[in-house]
Backbone as numpy.savetxt, mean C-alpha at the origin, in Angstrom:
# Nx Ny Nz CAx CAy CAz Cx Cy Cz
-10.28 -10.79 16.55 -9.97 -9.88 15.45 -9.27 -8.62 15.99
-8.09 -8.30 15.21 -7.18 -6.87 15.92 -8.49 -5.75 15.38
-7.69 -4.91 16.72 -8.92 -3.39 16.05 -8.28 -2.67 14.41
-8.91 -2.43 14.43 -8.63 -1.78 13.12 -8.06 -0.54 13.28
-6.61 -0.38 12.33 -6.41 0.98 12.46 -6.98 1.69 11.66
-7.18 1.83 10.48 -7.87 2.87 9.56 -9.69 1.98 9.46
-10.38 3.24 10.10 -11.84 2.86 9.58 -12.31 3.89 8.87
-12.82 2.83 7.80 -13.70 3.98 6.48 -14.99 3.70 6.22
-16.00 4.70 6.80 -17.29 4.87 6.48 -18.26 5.40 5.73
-18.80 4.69 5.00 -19.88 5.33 3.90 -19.14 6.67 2.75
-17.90 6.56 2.12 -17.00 7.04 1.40 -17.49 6.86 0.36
-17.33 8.51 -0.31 -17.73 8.59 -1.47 -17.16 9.41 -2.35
-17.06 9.40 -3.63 -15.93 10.71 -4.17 -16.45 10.47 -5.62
-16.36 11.61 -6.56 -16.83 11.85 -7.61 -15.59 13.05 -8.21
-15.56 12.83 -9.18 -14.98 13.69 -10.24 -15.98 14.55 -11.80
-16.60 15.45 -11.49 -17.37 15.69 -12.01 -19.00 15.13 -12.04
-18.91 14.95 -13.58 -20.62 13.85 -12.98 -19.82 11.99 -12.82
-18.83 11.95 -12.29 -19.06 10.19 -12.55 -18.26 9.91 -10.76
-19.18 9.34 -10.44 -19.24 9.19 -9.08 -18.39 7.93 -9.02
-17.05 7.57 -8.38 -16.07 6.74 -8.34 -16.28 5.99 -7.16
-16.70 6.51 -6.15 -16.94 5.56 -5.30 -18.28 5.72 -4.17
-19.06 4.94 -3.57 -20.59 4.94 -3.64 -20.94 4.72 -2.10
-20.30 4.87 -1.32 -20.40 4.39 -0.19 -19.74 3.24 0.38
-18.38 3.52 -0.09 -17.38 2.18 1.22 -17.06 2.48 2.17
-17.75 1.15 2.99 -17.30 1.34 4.12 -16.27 -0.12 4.20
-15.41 -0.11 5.36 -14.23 -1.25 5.80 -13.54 -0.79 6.90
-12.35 -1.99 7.21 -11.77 -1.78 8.14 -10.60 -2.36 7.74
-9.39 -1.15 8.14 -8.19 -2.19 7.77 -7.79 -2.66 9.23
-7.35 -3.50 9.01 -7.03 -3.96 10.49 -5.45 -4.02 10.90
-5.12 -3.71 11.77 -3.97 -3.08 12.70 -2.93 -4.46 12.78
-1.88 -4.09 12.07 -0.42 -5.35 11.98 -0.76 -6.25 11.05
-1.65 -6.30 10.12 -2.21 -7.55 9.06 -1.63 -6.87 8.11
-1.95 -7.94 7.49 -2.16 -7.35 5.52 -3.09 -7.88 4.83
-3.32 -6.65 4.51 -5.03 -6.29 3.84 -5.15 -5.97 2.39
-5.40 -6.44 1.81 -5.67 -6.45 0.30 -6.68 -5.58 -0.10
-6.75 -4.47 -1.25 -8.02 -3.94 -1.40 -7.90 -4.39 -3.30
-8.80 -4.89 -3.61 -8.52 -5.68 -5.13 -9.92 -5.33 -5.70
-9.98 -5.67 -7.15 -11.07 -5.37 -8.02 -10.23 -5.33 -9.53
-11.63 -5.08 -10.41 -10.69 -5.05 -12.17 -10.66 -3.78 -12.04
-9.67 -2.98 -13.24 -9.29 -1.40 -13.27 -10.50 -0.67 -13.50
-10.34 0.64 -13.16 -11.66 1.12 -13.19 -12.91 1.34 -11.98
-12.54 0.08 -10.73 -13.38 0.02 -9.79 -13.68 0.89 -8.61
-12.27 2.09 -8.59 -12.22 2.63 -7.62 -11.04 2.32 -6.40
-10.08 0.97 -6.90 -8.98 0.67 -5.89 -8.21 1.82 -5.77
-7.70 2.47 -7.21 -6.48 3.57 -6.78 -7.00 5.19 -6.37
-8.43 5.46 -6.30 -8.82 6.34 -6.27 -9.15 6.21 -4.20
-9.56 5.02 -3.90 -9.68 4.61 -2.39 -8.31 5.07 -1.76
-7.45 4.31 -2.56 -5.61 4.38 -1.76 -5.28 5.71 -1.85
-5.84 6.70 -2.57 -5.42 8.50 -2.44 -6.05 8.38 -1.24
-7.55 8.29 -1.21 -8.37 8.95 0.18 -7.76 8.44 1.63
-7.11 7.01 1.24 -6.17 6.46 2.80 -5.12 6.64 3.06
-4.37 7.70 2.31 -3.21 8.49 2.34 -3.45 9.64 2.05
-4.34 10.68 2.06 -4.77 12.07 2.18 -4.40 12.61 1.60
-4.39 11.95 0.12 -3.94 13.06 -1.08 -5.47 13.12 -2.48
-6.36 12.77 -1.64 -7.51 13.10 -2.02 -8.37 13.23 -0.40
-9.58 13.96 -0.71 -10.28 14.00 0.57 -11.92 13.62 -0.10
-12.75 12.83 0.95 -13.61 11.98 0.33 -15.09 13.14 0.46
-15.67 13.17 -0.78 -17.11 14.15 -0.44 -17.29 13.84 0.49
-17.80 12.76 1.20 -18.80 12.21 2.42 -18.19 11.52 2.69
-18.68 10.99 4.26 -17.99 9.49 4.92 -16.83 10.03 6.01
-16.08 8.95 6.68 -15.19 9.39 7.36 -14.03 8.07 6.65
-12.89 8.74 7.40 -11.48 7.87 7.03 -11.02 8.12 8.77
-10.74 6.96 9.27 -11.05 7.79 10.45 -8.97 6.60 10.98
-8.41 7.47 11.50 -7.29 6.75 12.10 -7.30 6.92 13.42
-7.78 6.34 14.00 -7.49 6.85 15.62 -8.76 7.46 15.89
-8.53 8.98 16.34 -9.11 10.07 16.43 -9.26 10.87 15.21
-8.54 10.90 14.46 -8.51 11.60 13.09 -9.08 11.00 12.30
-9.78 12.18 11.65 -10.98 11.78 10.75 -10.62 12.58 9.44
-9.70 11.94 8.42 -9.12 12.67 7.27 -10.10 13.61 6.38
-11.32 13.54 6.54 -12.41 13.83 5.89 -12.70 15.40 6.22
-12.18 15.85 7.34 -12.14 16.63 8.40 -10.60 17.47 8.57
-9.75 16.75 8.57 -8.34 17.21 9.48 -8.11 18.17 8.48
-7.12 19.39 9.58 -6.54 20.32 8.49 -4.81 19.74 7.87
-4.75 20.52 7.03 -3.74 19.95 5.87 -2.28 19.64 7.23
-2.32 20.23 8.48 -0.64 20.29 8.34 -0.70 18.66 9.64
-2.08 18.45 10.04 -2.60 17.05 10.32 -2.52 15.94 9.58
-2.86 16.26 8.41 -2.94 14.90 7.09 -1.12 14.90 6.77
-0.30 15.70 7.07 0.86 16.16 6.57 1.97 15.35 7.78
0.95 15.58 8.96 2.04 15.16 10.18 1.65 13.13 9.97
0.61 12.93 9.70 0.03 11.70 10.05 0.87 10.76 8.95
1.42 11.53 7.67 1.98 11.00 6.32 3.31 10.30 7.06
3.90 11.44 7.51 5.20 10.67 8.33 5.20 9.12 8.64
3.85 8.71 9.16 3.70 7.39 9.71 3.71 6.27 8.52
3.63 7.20 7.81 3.18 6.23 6.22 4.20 5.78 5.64
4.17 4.72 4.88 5.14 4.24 3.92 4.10 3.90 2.76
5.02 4.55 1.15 4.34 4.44 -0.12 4.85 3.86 -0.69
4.48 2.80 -1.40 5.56 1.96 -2.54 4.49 2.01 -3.69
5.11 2.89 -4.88 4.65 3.10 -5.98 4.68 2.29 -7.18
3.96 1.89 -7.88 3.55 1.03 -8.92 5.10 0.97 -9.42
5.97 1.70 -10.30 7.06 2.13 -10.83 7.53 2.20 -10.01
7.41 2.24 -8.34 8.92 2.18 -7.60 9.09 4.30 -7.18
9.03 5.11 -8.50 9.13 6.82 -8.13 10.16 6.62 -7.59
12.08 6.02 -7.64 12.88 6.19 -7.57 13.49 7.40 -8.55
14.59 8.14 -7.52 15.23 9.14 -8.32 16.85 8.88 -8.97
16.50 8.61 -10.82 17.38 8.19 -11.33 18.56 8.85 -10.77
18.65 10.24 -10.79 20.11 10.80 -10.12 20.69 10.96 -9.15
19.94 10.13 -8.45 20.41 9.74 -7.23 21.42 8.05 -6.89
21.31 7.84 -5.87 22.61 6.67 -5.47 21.25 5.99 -4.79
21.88 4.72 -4.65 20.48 3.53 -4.15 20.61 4.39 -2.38
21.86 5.00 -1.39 21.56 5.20 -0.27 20.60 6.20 -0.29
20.77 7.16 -1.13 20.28 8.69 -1.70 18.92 8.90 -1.54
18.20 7.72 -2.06 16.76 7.55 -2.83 16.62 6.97 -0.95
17.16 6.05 -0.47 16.39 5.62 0.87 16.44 6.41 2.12
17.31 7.45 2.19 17.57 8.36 2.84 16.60 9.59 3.14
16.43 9.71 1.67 15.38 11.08 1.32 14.21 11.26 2.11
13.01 10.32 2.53 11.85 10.99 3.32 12.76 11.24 4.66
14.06 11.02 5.03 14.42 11.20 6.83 15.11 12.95 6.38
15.76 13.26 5.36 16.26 14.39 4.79 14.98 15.34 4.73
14.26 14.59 4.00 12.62 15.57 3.80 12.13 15.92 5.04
11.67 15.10 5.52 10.99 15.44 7.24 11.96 15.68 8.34
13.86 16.14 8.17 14.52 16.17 8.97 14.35 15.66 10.25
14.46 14.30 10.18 13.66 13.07 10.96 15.18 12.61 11.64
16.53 12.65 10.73 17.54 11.78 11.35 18.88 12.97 10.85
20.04 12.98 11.70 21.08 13.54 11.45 21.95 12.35 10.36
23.04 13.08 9.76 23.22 12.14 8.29 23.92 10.73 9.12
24.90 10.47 9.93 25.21 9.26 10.39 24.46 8.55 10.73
23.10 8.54 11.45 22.44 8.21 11.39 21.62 7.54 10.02
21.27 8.33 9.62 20.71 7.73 8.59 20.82 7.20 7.79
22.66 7.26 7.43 23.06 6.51 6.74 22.99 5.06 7.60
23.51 4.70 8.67 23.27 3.70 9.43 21.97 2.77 9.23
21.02 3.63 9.26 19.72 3.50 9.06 19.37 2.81 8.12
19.66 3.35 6.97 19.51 2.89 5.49 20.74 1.76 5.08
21.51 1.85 5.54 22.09 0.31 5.45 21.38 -0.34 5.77
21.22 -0.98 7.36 20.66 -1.47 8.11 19.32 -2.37 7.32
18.35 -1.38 6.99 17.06 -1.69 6.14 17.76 -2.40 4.71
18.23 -1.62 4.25 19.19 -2.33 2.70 19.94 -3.66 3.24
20.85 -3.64 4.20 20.74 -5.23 4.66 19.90 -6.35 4.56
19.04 -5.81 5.45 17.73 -6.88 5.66 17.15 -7.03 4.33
17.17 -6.36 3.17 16.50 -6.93 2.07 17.46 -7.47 1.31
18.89 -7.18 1.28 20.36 -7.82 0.52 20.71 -6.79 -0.76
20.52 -5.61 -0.02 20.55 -4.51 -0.69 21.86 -3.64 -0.53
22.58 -3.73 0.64 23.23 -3.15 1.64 24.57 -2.98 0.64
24.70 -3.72 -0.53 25.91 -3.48 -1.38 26.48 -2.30 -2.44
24.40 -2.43 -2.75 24.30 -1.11 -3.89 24.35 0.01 -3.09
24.79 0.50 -1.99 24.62 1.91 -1.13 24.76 2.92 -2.13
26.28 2.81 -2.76 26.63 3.89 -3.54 26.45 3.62 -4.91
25.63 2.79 -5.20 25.76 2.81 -6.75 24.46 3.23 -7.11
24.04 4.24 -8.27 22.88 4.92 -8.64 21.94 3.63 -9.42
20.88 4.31 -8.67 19.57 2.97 -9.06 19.26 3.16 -10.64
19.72 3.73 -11.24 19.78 3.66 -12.96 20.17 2.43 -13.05
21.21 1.75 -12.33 21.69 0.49 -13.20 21.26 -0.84 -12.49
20.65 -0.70 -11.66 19.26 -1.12 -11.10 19.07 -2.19 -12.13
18.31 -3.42 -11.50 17.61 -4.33 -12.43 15.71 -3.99 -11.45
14.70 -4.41 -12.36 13.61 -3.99 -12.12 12.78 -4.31 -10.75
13.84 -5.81 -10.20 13.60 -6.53 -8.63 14.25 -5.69 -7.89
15.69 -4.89 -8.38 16.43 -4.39 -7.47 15.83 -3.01 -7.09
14.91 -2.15 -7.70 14.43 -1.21 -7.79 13.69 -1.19 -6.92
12.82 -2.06 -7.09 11.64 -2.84 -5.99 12.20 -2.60 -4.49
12.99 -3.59 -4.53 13.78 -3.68 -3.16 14.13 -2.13 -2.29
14.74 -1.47 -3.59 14.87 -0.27 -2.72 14.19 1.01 -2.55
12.74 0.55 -3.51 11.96 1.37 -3.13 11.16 1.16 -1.85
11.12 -0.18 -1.54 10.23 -0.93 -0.07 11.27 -0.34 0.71
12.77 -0.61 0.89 13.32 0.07 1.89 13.40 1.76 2.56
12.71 2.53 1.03 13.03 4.20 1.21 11.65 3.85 1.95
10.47 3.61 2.00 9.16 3.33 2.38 9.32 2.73 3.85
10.07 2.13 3.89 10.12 1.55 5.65 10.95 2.36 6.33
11.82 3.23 6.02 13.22 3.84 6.49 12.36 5.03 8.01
11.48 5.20 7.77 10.79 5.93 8.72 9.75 5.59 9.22
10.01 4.42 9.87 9.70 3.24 10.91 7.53 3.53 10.83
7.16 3.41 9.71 5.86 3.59 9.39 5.22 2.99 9.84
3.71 3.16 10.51 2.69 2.55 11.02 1.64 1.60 10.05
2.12 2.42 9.06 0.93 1.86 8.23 1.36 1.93 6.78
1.71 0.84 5.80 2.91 1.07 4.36 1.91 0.46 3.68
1.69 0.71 2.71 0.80 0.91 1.00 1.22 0.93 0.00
1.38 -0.16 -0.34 1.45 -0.95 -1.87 0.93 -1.00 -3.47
0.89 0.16 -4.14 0.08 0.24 -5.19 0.53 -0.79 -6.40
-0.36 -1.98 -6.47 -0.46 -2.55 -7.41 0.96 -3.30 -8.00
1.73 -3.88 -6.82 3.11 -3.90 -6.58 3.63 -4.76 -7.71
2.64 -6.09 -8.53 3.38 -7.00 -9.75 2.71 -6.57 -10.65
2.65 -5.77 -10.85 2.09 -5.03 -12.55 2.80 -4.93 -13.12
2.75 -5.92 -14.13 3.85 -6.17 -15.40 5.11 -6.70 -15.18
5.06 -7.26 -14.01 6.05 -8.24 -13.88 5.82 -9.84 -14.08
7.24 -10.45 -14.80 7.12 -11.23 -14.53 6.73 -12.73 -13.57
6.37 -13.98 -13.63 5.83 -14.85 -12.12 7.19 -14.49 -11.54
8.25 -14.48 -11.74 9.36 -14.92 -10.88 9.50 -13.79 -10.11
9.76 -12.61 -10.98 9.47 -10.74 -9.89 8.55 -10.64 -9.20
7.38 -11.03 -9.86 6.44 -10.97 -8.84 6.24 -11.59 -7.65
6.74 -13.16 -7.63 6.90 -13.68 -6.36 7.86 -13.21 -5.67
9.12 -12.67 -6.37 9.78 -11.70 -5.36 9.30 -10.96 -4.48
8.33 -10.31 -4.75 7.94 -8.75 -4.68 6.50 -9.30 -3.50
6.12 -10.38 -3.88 5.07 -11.14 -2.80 6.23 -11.31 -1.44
6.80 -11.48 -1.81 7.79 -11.96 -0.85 8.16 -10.43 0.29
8.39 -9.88 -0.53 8.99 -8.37 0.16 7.55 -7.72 0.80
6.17 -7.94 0.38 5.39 -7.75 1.28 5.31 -8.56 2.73
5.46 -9.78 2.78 5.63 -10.27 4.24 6.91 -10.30 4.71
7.51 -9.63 4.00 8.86 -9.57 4.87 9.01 -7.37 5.46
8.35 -7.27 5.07 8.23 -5.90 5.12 6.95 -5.88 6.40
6.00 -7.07 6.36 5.11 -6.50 7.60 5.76 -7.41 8.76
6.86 -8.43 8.48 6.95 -9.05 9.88 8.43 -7.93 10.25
9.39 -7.53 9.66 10.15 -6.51 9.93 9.82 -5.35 10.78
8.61 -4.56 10.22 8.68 -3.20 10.66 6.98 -3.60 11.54
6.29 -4.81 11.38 5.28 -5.35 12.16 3.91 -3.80 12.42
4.27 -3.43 10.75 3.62 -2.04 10.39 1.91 -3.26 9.80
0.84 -2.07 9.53 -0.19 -2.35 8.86 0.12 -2.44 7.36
-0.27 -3.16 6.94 -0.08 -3.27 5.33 -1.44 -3.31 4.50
-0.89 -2.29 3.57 -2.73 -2.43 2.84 -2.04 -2.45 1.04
-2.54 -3.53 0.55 -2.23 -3.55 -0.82 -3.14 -3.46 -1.89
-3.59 -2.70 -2.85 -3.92 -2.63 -4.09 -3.81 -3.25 -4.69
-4.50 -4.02 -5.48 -4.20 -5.46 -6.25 -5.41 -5.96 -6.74
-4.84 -6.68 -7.95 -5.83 -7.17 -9.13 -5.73 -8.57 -9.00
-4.10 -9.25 -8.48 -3.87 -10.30 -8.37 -4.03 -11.43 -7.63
-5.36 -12.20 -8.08 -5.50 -12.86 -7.07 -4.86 -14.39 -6.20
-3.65 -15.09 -7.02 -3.22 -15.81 -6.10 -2.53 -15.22 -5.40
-1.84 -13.33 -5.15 -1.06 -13.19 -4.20 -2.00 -12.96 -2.82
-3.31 -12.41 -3.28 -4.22 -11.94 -2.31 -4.45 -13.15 -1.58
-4.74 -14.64 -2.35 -5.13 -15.50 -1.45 -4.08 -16.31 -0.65
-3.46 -16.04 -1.22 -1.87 -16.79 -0.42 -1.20 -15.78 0.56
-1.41 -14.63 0.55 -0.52 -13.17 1.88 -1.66 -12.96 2.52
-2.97 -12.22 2.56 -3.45 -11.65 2.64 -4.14 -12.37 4.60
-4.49 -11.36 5.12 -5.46 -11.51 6.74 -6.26 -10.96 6.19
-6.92 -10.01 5.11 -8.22 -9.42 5.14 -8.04 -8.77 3.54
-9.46 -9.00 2.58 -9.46 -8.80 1.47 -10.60 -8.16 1.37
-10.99 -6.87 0.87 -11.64 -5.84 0.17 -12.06 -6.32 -1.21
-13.17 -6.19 -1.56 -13.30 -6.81 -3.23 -13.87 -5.05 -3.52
-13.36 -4.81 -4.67 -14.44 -3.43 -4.73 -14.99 -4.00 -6.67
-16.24 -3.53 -6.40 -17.07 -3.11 -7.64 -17.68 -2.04 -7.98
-17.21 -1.43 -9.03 -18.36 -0.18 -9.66 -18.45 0.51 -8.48
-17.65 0.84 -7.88 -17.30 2.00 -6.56 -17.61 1.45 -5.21
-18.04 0.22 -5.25 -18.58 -0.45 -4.03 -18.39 -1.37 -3.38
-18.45 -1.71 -1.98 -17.77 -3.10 -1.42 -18.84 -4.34 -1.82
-18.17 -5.51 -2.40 -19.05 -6.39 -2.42 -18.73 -7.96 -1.51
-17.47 -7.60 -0.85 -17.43 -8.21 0.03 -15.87 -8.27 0.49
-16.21 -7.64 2.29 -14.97 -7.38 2.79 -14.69 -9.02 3.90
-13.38 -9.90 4.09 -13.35 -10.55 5.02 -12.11 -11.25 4.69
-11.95 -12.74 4.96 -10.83 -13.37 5.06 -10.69 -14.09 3.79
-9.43 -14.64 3.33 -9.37 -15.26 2.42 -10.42 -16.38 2.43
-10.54 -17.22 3.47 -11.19 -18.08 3.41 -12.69 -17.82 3.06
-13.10 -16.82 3.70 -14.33 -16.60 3.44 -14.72 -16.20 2.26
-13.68 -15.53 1.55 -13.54 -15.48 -0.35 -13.96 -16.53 -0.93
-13.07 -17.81 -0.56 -13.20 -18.99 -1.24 -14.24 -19.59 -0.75
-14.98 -19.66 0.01 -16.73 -20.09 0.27 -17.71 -19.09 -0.27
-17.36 -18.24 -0.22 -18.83 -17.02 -0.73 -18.76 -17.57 -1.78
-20.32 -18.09 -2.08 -21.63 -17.52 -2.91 -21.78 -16.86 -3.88
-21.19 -16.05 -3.88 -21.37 -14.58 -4.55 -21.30 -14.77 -5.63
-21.73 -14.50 -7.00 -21.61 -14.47 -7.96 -20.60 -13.18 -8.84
-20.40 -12.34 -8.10 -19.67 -11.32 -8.50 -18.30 -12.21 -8.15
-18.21 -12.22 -6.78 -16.69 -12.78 -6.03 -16.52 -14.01 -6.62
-16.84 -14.94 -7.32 -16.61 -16.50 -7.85 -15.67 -16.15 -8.78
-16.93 -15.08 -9.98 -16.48 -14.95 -10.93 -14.87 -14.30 -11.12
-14.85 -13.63 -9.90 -13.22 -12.77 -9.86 -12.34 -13.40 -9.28
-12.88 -14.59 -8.90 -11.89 -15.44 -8.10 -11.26 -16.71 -9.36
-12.09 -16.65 -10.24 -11.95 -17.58 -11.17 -11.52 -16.75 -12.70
-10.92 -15.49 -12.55 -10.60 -14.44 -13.39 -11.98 -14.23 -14.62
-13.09 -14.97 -14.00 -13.63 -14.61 -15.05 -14.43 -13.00 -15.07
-15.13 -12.42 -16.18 -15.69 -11.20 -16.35 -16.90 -11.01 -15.06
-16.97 -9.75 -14.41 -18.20 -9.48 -13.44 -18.93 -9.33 -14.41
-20.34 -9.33 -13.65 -21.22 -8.72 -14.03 -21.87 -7.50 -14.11
């Protein structure tokens, strides 16, 4: 088993009186892709703030390395983001911008690359997904796969350790969505980054996935391999494996 790069212990976070998450602990593990799944409500998108440090957890550690997000000061959680790649439910492309524009931007933001460069750069990545045509044409006229595409590329463009997937076929069609399954393993054997995905969906989880997170009612009810999904017991995990209602 690879070591794990992000370990999260006994994590907990509340918003007033309603306590969102109860003590998770896991491990994502280092060059895989890792699924963290459950029905809405469970605590998946409230976990994926605390593993990108735009929430910080009451208790527990988030621990990367040596860094313990639970702990670090802001311009730490700020330097560590760099390593990150975000691909947002909607993509968070900027309509007034040009498809190079939008993939360019975190190397402009973190003055990471001089512009030949980066334009280089962002071809390059827009290549490898068959993107490399729309450079100059503004992602307004974009179709909803093509959006996709070049939001995974602004997300890899700064060679990330670790890229995060929120809930990537929501409301897409089977055919987008197997696209978009697709652009996750082509995105971790490319940049051979950690991948951690958010997700409700379970034939993509059991068909991509090295390691799956189930969360319930703020809690792990069982972290391990696909396979071991499809043998557990569990009466919670059957039932979600078979879309039917938890308990």
């Amino acid at each position: 088993m690879a070591a794990p790069t992000i370990e999260v212990r006994e994590v907990t976070k509340s918003f007033g009186t309603a306590q969102v998450l109860k003590g998770v602990s896991l491990d994502i593990l280092a060059g895989k892709i890792n699924f963290i799944i459950g029905r809405s409500g469970e605590g998946k998108s409230v976990l994926l703030k605390i593993l990108t440090g735009l929430y910080r957890p009451d208790s527990g550690s988030v621990n990367y390395g040596q860094l313990n997000l639970a702990k670090a000061k802001t311009r730490e959680i700020n330097k560590l983001r760099r390593r990150m790649g975000l691909l947002f439910q909607e993509g968070a492309l900027f309509d007034s911008m040009t498809v190079g524009e939008n993939v360019i931007f975190p190397l402009w933001f973190h003055n990471l690359a001089k512009p030949a460069e980066a334009n280089k750069k962002a071809l390059d990545i827009l290549g490898e997904l068959g993107m490399a045509r729309y450079f100059n044409l503004s992602v307004a006229l974009l179709s909803t796969g093509e959006k996709k595409r070049v939001a995974l590329a602004r997300a890899l463009i700064v060679d990330p350790e670790v890229v995060f997937f929120d809930e990537p076929t929501t409301g897409l069609d089977p055919l987008l969505g197997s696209q978009v399954d697709e652009l996750i393993v082509h995105a971790q054997k490319v940049s051979q980054a950690t991948v951690v995905v958010v997700s409700h969906d379970m034939a993509a989880t059991l068909s991509l996935a090295d390691r799956v997170t189930l969360l319930r009612l703020g809690q792990v009810v069982l972290s391990g391999s696909p396979d071991q999904f499809r043998k557990s017991p569990d009466r919670e995990v059957v039932n979600f494996l078979s879309g039917g209602e938890l308990a």
